[in-house]
Amino acid sequence: MMFQTEMLQFSTGALLLLLPWFGDLVLGEVSKDFSNCLDFFYQNTPPKGVRETGYQPICQRYKNQYHFASLYNRQHRAPLYSAYLLSPADGKRPNATWMYEPQLVFSRASSEMKPFNKSVDQNVIENQAVPQDYKNSSYSKGHLNPSMHQKTKENREATFTLTNIVPQRPSFNSGPWSLLETKVLRRFKDYCKGTMYVITGAMPYESGARWINNRVSVPEYMWSAYCCPSYNTSLPESVQPFFPTYAAVGRNDRNSGQEIVPVNVKAKKSVRGYDVRQMSLETLEVILSQRLAMPISLFHGQCQ
Ligand SMILES: *[C@@H]1O[C@H](CO)[C@@H](O)[C@H](O)[C@H]1NC(C)=O
Ligand SMILES: *[C@@H]1O[C@H](CO)[C@@H](O)[C@H](O)[C@H]1NC(C)=O
Ligand SMILES: *[C@@H]1O[C@H](CO)[C@@H](O)[C@H](O)[C@H]1NC(C)=O
Ligand SMILES: *[C@@H]1O[C@H](CO)[C@@H](O)[C@H](O)[C@H]1NC(C)=O
């Protein structure tokens, strides 16, 4: 009896040891999880509560290096979120060379993002958004991980993959949402003493989904949250609510209802209806749980 149990334990152990290797062999480079890029998540823990079917984790690899992580929704041809470490840019926004993700087409393809060619492969078109989808759409290409939150030129270039992009109203993209990105960057520079983990995502329409080119899902709202576990402990009172975590939701549709983000009717006409509401991490998680019907927890242990 004793002997059999030991044998069983031994063979189970051996099998478990072999599995990762076997898994790689079968699946090539396609990632079933974020195991190659867990560094981009607080305590190496991706958000919990996302139902996994239909989502493809992408470790965003460019020039032989991982730069951030995205969870891609194949049906939407758009990311649900991108997760990254904030690091102020040491230069300008790069010239955009838009890229695609070969892994989404063939599971054994290169794990590096690639620039779009003049003639785009039909298999790429079927699997993901392409620059043509945005032409004439009245939406701009909105970064989840914005290039100006990324330090090196390569880091910034890597954000120009369409798997990091959702259709965003131009006035919202260059207006209130861009302002939020600047505020978060400011808080990082002024008070964050270590790593700032950011997760930024899309919130699709609850009903009456919208698409550009009948292919790419348009978010009704965008959301963002950060976790800075190590910060200046003598914060001015006005800044205290913003640490260690804070979050925001922004209106990507000026005609949306006002339950989630109220409209400031006194705002300049060009940006009216594209308000951003800052809120606690907990409030954002309640909204996400309701709207995505998934009990999402973004940062392990609420980043405490
Ligand atoms: C972008 O490209 C233009 C023309 O190709 C060039 O003049 C400019 O310097 C480039 N900018 C950057 C930031 O690389
Ligand atoms: C771009 O061109 C390269 C080399 O010709 C080819 O391997 C790749 O599949 C092309 N990509 C697309 C999206 O067509
Ligand atoms: C772009 O939109 C305009 C106005 O809606 C339309 O007349 C034109 O045909 C569209 N062009 C393409 C390439 O879809
Ligand atoms: C913390 O913030 C206060 C108030 O802004 C500032 O005076 C102080 O120098 C900061 N301390 C550190 C260690 O950065």
Coordinates of C-alpha atoms and ligand atoms in Angstrom, one line a residue:
M1 CA 0.0 0.0 0.0
M2 CA 2.7 2.4 1.2
F3 CA 4.7 1.7 -1.9
Q4 CA 1.8 2.3 -4.2
T5 CA 1.0 5.6 -2.7
E6 CA 4.6 6.7 -3.0
M7 CA 4.7 5.6 -6.6
L8 CA 1.5 7.5 -7.3
Q9 CA 3.0 10.7 -5.7
F10 CA 6.1 10.3 -7.7
S11 CA 4.5 9.9 -11.1
T12 CA 2.0 12.7 -10.4
G13 CA 5.0 14.9 -9.6
A14 CA 6.9 13.9 -12.6
L15 CA 3.9 14.5 -14.8
L16 CA 3.4 18.0 -13.4
L17 CA 7.1 18.7 -14.0
L18 CA 6.7 17.7 -17.6
L19 CA 3.5 19.5 -18.3
P20 CA 5.0 23.0 -18.9
W21 CA 7.5 21.7 -21.3
F22 CA 4.9 19.5 -23.1
G23 CA 2.5 22.5 -23.2
D24 CA 5.1 24.6 -24.9
L25 CA 5.8 21.9 -27.4
V26 CA 2.1 21.6 -28.4
L27 CA 1.2 25.2 -28.3
G28 CA 4.3 26.9 -29.7
E29 CA 4.5 30.5 -28.6
V30 CA 0.8 31.3 -28.1
S31 CA 0.2 32.1 -24.5
K32 CA -2.7 30.6 -22.6
D33 CA -2.0 32.9 -19.8
F34 CA 0.3 35.8 -18.8
S35 CA 3.1 33.6 -17.5
N36 CA 5.7 35.3 -19.7
C37 CA 4.8 38.8 -18.5
L38 CA 3.5 38.6 -15.0
D39 CA 5.9 41.5 -14.0
F40 CA 3.4 43.9 -15.4
F41 CA 0.9 43.0 -12.7
Y42 CA 1.0 43.9 -9.0
Q43 CA 2.4 40.9 -7.1
N44 CA 2.6 39.0 -10.4
T45 CA -1.2 38.6 -10.2
P46 CA -3.4 39.5 -13.2
P47 CA -6.9 40.8 -12.5
K48 CA -9.2 38.1 -11.1
G49 CA -12.8 37.4 -12.1
V50 CA -12.5 37.8 -15.9
R51 CA -14.3 34.8 -17.4
E52 CA -11.8 33.3 -19.7
T53 CA -13.6 32.2 -22.8
G54 CA -13.1 34.4 -25.8
Y55 CA -10.2 36.3 -24.3
Q56 CA -6.6 35.9 -25.4
P57 CA -3.8 37.0 -23.1
I58 CA -1.0 38.8 -25.0
C59 CA 2.4 39.4 -23.6
Q60 CA 3.3 42.4 -25.8
R61 CA 6.7 41.7 -27.3
Y62 CA 8.6 44.0 -29.5
K63 CA 12.3 44.1 -30.4
N64 CA 13.0 41.0 -28.4
Q65 CA 11.6 42.4 -25.1
Y66 CA 8.2 42.3 -23.3
H67 CA 6.8 45.8 -22.8
F68 CA 3.3 45.3 -21.3
A69 CA 0.4 42.9 -21.3
S70 CA -3.1 43.0 -22.9
L71 CA -6.2 40.9 -22.6
Y72 CA -7.6 40.7 -26.1
N73 CA -11.3 40.0 -26.9
R74 CA -11.3 38.1 -30.2
Q75 CA -14.9 38.7 -30.9
H76 CA -14.6 42.5 -30.3
R77 CA -11.3 42.6 -32.2
A78 CA -10.2 44.9 -29.4
P79 CA -8.5 44.6 -26.0
L80 CA -10.5 44.5 -22.8
Y81 CA -7.5 46.0 -21.0
S82 CA -3.8 46.7 -21.1
A83 CA -1.6 46.4 -18.0
Y84 CA 1.7 48.3 -17.7
L85 CA 4.2 49.9 -15.4
L86 CA 4.2 53.7 -15.7
S87 CA 7.5 55.2 -16.5
P88 CA 7.7 58.8 -17.8
A89 CA 8.7 59.1 -21.5
D90 CA 12.3 60.3 -22.0
G91 CA 11.4 61.6 -25.5
K92 CA 8.7 62.5 -27.9
R93 CA 5.7 60.5 -29.1
P94 CA 7.2 58.3 -31.8
N95 CA 6.1 58.2 -35.5
A96 CA 3.3 55.7 -35.5
T97 CA 4.0 52.5 -37.3
W98 CA 0.9 50.5 -36.6
M99 CA 1.5 46.8 -35.8
Y100 CA -0.5 43.6 -35.5
E101 CA -0.1 40.4 -33.5
P102 CA 0.9 37.3 -35.5
Q103 CA 0.0 35.0 -32.6
L104 CA -3.7 35.9 -33.0
V105 CA -3.6 34.5 -36.5
F106 CA -1.5 31.3 -36.1
S107 CA -0.8 30.0 -32.6
R108 CA 2.7 29.0 -33.7
A109 CA 3.6 32.3 -35.3
S110 CA 6.2 34.7 -33.9
S111 CA 5.4 36.2 -30.5
E112 CA 6.6 39.6 -31.7
M113 CA 4.3 42.3 -32.9
K114 CA 4.9 43.1 -36.6
P115 CA 4.2 46.2 -38.7
F116 CA 1.3 46.1 -41.1
N117 CA 2.4 45.7 -44.8
K118 CA 1.0 47.4 -47.8
S119 CA -1.0 44.3 -48.6
V120 CA -2.4 42.9 -45.4
D121 CA -2.8 39.1 -45.1
Q122 CA -6.5 38.0 -45.2
N123 CA -6.0 35.9 -42.1
V124 CA -4.8 38.9 -40.2
I125 CA -7.8 40.9 -41.3
E126 CA -10.2 38.2 -40.1
N127 CA -8.6 38.0 -36.7
Q128 CA -7.9 41.5 -35.6
A129 CA -8.4 45.2 -36.2
V130 CA -6.5 46.7 -39.1
P131 CA -5.8 50.4 -39.9
Q132 CA -8.5 50.3 -42.6
D133 CA -11.2 49.7 -39.9
Y134 CA -10.5 53.2 -38.5
K135 CA -10.5 55.0 -41.8
N136 CA -13.6 57.2 -42.2
S137 CA -15.0 55.8 -38.9
S138 CA -15.2 59.1 -37.0
Y139 CA -13.2 57.4 -34.2
S140 CA -9.5 57.8 -33.5
K141 CA -7.1 55.1 -32.4
G142 CA -7.2 55.4 -28.6
H143 CA -4.3 53.9 -26.7
L144 CA -5.0 52.0 -23.5
N145 CA -1.3 52.0 -22.6
P146 CA -0.4 55.5 -23.9
S147 CA 3.0 56.0 -25.4
M148 CA 3.8 58.9 -23.1
H149 CA 3.6 56.7 -20.0
Q150 CA 6.5 54.6 -21.4
K151 CA 10.1 55.4 -20.9
T152 CA 12.3 54.4 -23.9
K153 CA 11.7 54.8 -27.6
E154 CA 11.2 51.0 -27.9
N155 CA 8.7 51.0 -25.0
R156 CA 6.8 53.8 -26.7
E157 CA 6.9 52.2 -30.2
A158 CA 5.5 49.0 -28.7
T159 CA 2.3 50.8 -27.7
F160 CA 1.4 51.2 -31.4
T161 CA 0.0 47.8 -31.8
L162 CA -3.7 47.7 -32.6
T163 CA -4.2 45.1 -29.8
N164 CA -3.6 48.1 -27.4
I165 CA -6.1 50.3 -29.2
V166 CA -9.9 50.9 -29.0
P167 CA -12.0 53.3 -31.1
Q168 CA -12.1 56.5 -29.2
R169 CA -13.9 59.8 -30.0
P170 CA -11.2 62.3 -31.1
S171 CA -12.4 65.0 -28.7
F172 CA -12.4 62.6 -25.8
N173 CA -9.0 61.1 -26.7
S174 CA -7.2 64.4 -27.1
G175 CA -9.3 66.1 -24.4
P176 CA -10.5 64.8 -21.0
W177 CA -8.9 61.4 -21.3
S178 CA -5.5 62.8 -22.3
L179 CA -5.8 65.2 -19.3
L180 CA -6.4 62.2 -17.0
E181 CA -3.3 60.5 -18.4
T182 CA -1.3 63.7 -17.6
K183 CA -2.7 63.8 -14.1
V184 CA -1.8 60.2 -13.3
L185 CA 1.7 60.9 -14.7
R186 CA 2.0 63.9 -12.4
R187 CA 0.9 61.9 -9.3
F188 CA 3.5 59.3 -10.2
K189 CA 6.3 61.9 -10.5
D190 CA 5.3 63.8 -7.4
Y191 CA 4.4 61.1 -4.9
C192 CA 4.9 57.6 -6.0
K193 CA 8.2 56.2 -4.6
G194 CA 8.3 52.9 -6.4
T195 CA 6.4 51.1 -9.1
M196 CA 3.1 52.3 -10.4
Y197 CA 1.0 49.5 -11.9
V198 CA -1.7 50.7 -14.3
I199 CA -4.6 48.9 -15.9
T200 CA -6.6 50.7 -18.5
G201 CA -9.5 49.2 -20.3
A202 CA -12.7 49.5 -22.3
M203 CA -16.3 49.1 -21.3
P204 CA -18.5 48.1 -24.2
Y205 CA -22.2 49.2 -24.5
E206 CA -24.5 47.3 -22.2
S207 CA -27.0 46.8 -24.9
G208 CA -26.9 47.9 -28.6
A209 CA -23.3 47.2 -29.2
R210 CA -21.6 49.5 -31.6
W211 CA -18.9 48.7 -34.1
I212 CA -16.7 50.4 -36.6
N213 CA -16.7 48.8 -40.0
N214 CA -19.0 46.2 -38.5
R215 CA -15.9 44.6 -37.0
V216 CA -14.3 46.5 -34.1
S217 CA -16.2 47.0 -30.8
V218 CA -16.6 50.6 -29.7
P219 CA -16.5 51.2 -25.9
E220 CA -19.1 53.3 -24.3
Y221 CA -16.7 54.2 -21.5
M222 CA -13.0 53.8 -20.8
W223 CA -11.7 53.1 -17.4
S224 CA -8.3 53.1 -15.7
A225 CA -6.9 52.3 -12.3
Y226 CA -3.5 52.4 -10.7
C227 CA -1.7 50.9 -7.7
C228 CA 1.3 52.5 -6.2
P229 CA 2.1 50.5 -3.1
S230 CA 5.1 52.6 -2.0
Y231 CA 4.4 56.3 -1.9
N232 CA 5.4 59.5 0.0
T233 CA 3.7 59.0 3.4
S234 CA 3.6 62.7 4.2
L235 CA 1.1 63.5 1.5
P236 CA -0.7 66.8 1.5
E237 CA -4.3 66.2 2.6
S238 CA -5.7 66.9 -0.8
V239 CA -3.7 64.2 -2.3
Q240 CA -4.3 61.5 0.3
P241 CA -7.3 59.9 -1.4
F242 CA -5.2 59.2 -4.5
F243 CA -2.9 56.7 -2.7
P244 CA -2.1 53.8 -2.9
T245 CA -4.9 53.4 -5.5
Y246 CA -7.2 55.5 -7.5
A247 CA -9.4 55.0 -10.6
A248 CA -11.5 56.8 -13.2
V249 CA -14.1 56.2 -15.8
G250 CA -14.5 58.4 -18.9
R251 CA -17.4 58.9 -21.4
N252 CA -16.5 57.9 -24.9
D253 CA -20.1 58.7 -26.0
R254 CA -21.3 62.1 -25.2
N255 CA -24.9 60.9 -25.4
S256 CA -24.6 58.2 -22.8
G257 CA -26.8 58.2 -19.7
Q258 CA -25.4 59.9 -16.7
E259 CA -25.6 57.1 -14.1
I260 CA -21.9 56.3 -14.3
V261 CA -20.3 59.6 -15.2
P262 CA -22.4 62.8 -14.9
V263 CA -22.0 65.5 -17.6
N264 CA -20.8 68.9 -16.8
V265 CA -23.1 71.1 -18.8
K266 CA -20.8 74.1 -18.4
A267 CA -17.9 72.3 -20.1
K268 CA -16.6 73.8 -23.4
K269 CA -18.8 72.6 -26.2
S270 CA -16.0 70.7 -27.9
V271 CA -15.6 68.4 -24.9
R272 CA -19.1 68.5 -23.4
G273 CA -20.3 65.0 -22.7
Y274 CA -16.8 63.5 -22.7
D275 CA -16.4 63.9 -18.9
V276 CA -14.0 61.8 -16.8
R277 CA -15.0 61.0 -13.3
Q278 CA -12.3 60.0 -10.9
M279 CA -13.3 57.5 -8.2
S280 CA -11.9 55.0 -5.8
L281 CA -10.7 51.6 -6.9
E282 CA -13.6 50.0 -5.1
T283 CA -16.2 52.1 -6.9
L284 CA -14.6 51.2 -10.3
E285 CA -14.7 47.5 -9.4
V286 CA -18.4 47.7 -8.5
I287 CA -19.1 49.4 -11.8
L288 CA -17.0 46.9 -13.8
S289 CA -18.6 43.9 -12.0
Q290 CA -22.1 45.2 -12.9
R291 CA -21.3 46.3 -16.5
L292 CA -19.2 43.4 -17.5
A293 CA -21.1 40.9 -15.4
M294 CA -17.8 39.7 -14.0
P295 CA -16.6 40.1 -10.4
I296 CA -13.4 41.8 -11.3
S297 CA -10.6 42.4 -8.8
L298 CA -7.9 44.4 -10.5
F299 CA -5.0 44.4 -8.0
H300 CA -4.1 41.6 -5.7
G301 CA -5.3 42.3 -2.1
Q302 CA -6.5 45.7 -3.3
C303 CA -2.9 46.8 -3.5
Q304 CA -2.7 47.2 0.3
Ligands
LIG1 C1 8.7 61.4 -37.9 O1 8.9 61.3 -39.3 C2 9.1 62.5 -40.0 C3 9.1 62.3 -41.5 O2 9.4 61.0 -41.8 C4 10.4 63.1 -39.5 O3 10.7 64.3 -40.1 C5 10.4 63.3 -38.0 O4 11.6 63.7 -37.4 C6 10.0 62.0 -37.3 N1 9.8 62.2 -35.9 C7 10.2 61.4 -34.9 C8 9.9 61.8 -33.5 O5 10.9 60.4 -35.1
LIG2 C1 4.2 41.2 -44.2 O1 5.3 40.8 -45.0 C2 6.0 39.8 -44.4 C3 7.2 39.5 -45.3 O2 6.9 39.7 -46.7 C4 5.1 38.5 -44.3 O3 5.8 37.5 -43.7 C5 3.9 38.9 -43.4 O4 3.0 37.8 -43.3 C6 3.2 40.1 -43.9 N1 2.2 40.6 -43.0 C7 1.0 40.8 -43.3 C8 0.1 41.3 -42.2 O5 0.6 40.7 -44.4
LIG3 C1 -16.3 58.1 -46.1 O1 -17.4 58.8 -45.6 C2 -18.0 59.7 -46.5 C3 -19.1 60.5 -45.8 O2 -19.8 59.7 -44.8 C4 -18.6 58.9 -47.6 O3 -19.2 59.7 -48.6 C5 -17.4 58.1 -48.3 O4 -17.9 57.2 -49.3 C6 -16.7 57.3 -47.3 N1 -15.5 56.7 -47.9 C7 -15.1 55.4 -47.7 C8 -13.9 55.0 -48.3 O5 -15.8 54.6 -47.0
LIG4 C1 6.7 64.2 0.4 O1 5.7 65.2 0.0 C2 5.9 66.4 0.8 C3 4.7 67.3 0.4 O2 4.6 67.5 -1.0 C4 7.3 67.0 0.4 O3 7.5 68.1 1.2 C5 8.3 65.9 0.8 O4 9.6 66.4 0.4 C6 8.1 64.6 0.1 N1 9.0 63.6 0.6 C7 9.7 62.8 -0.2 C8 10.5 61.8 0.5 O5 9.6 62.8 -1.4

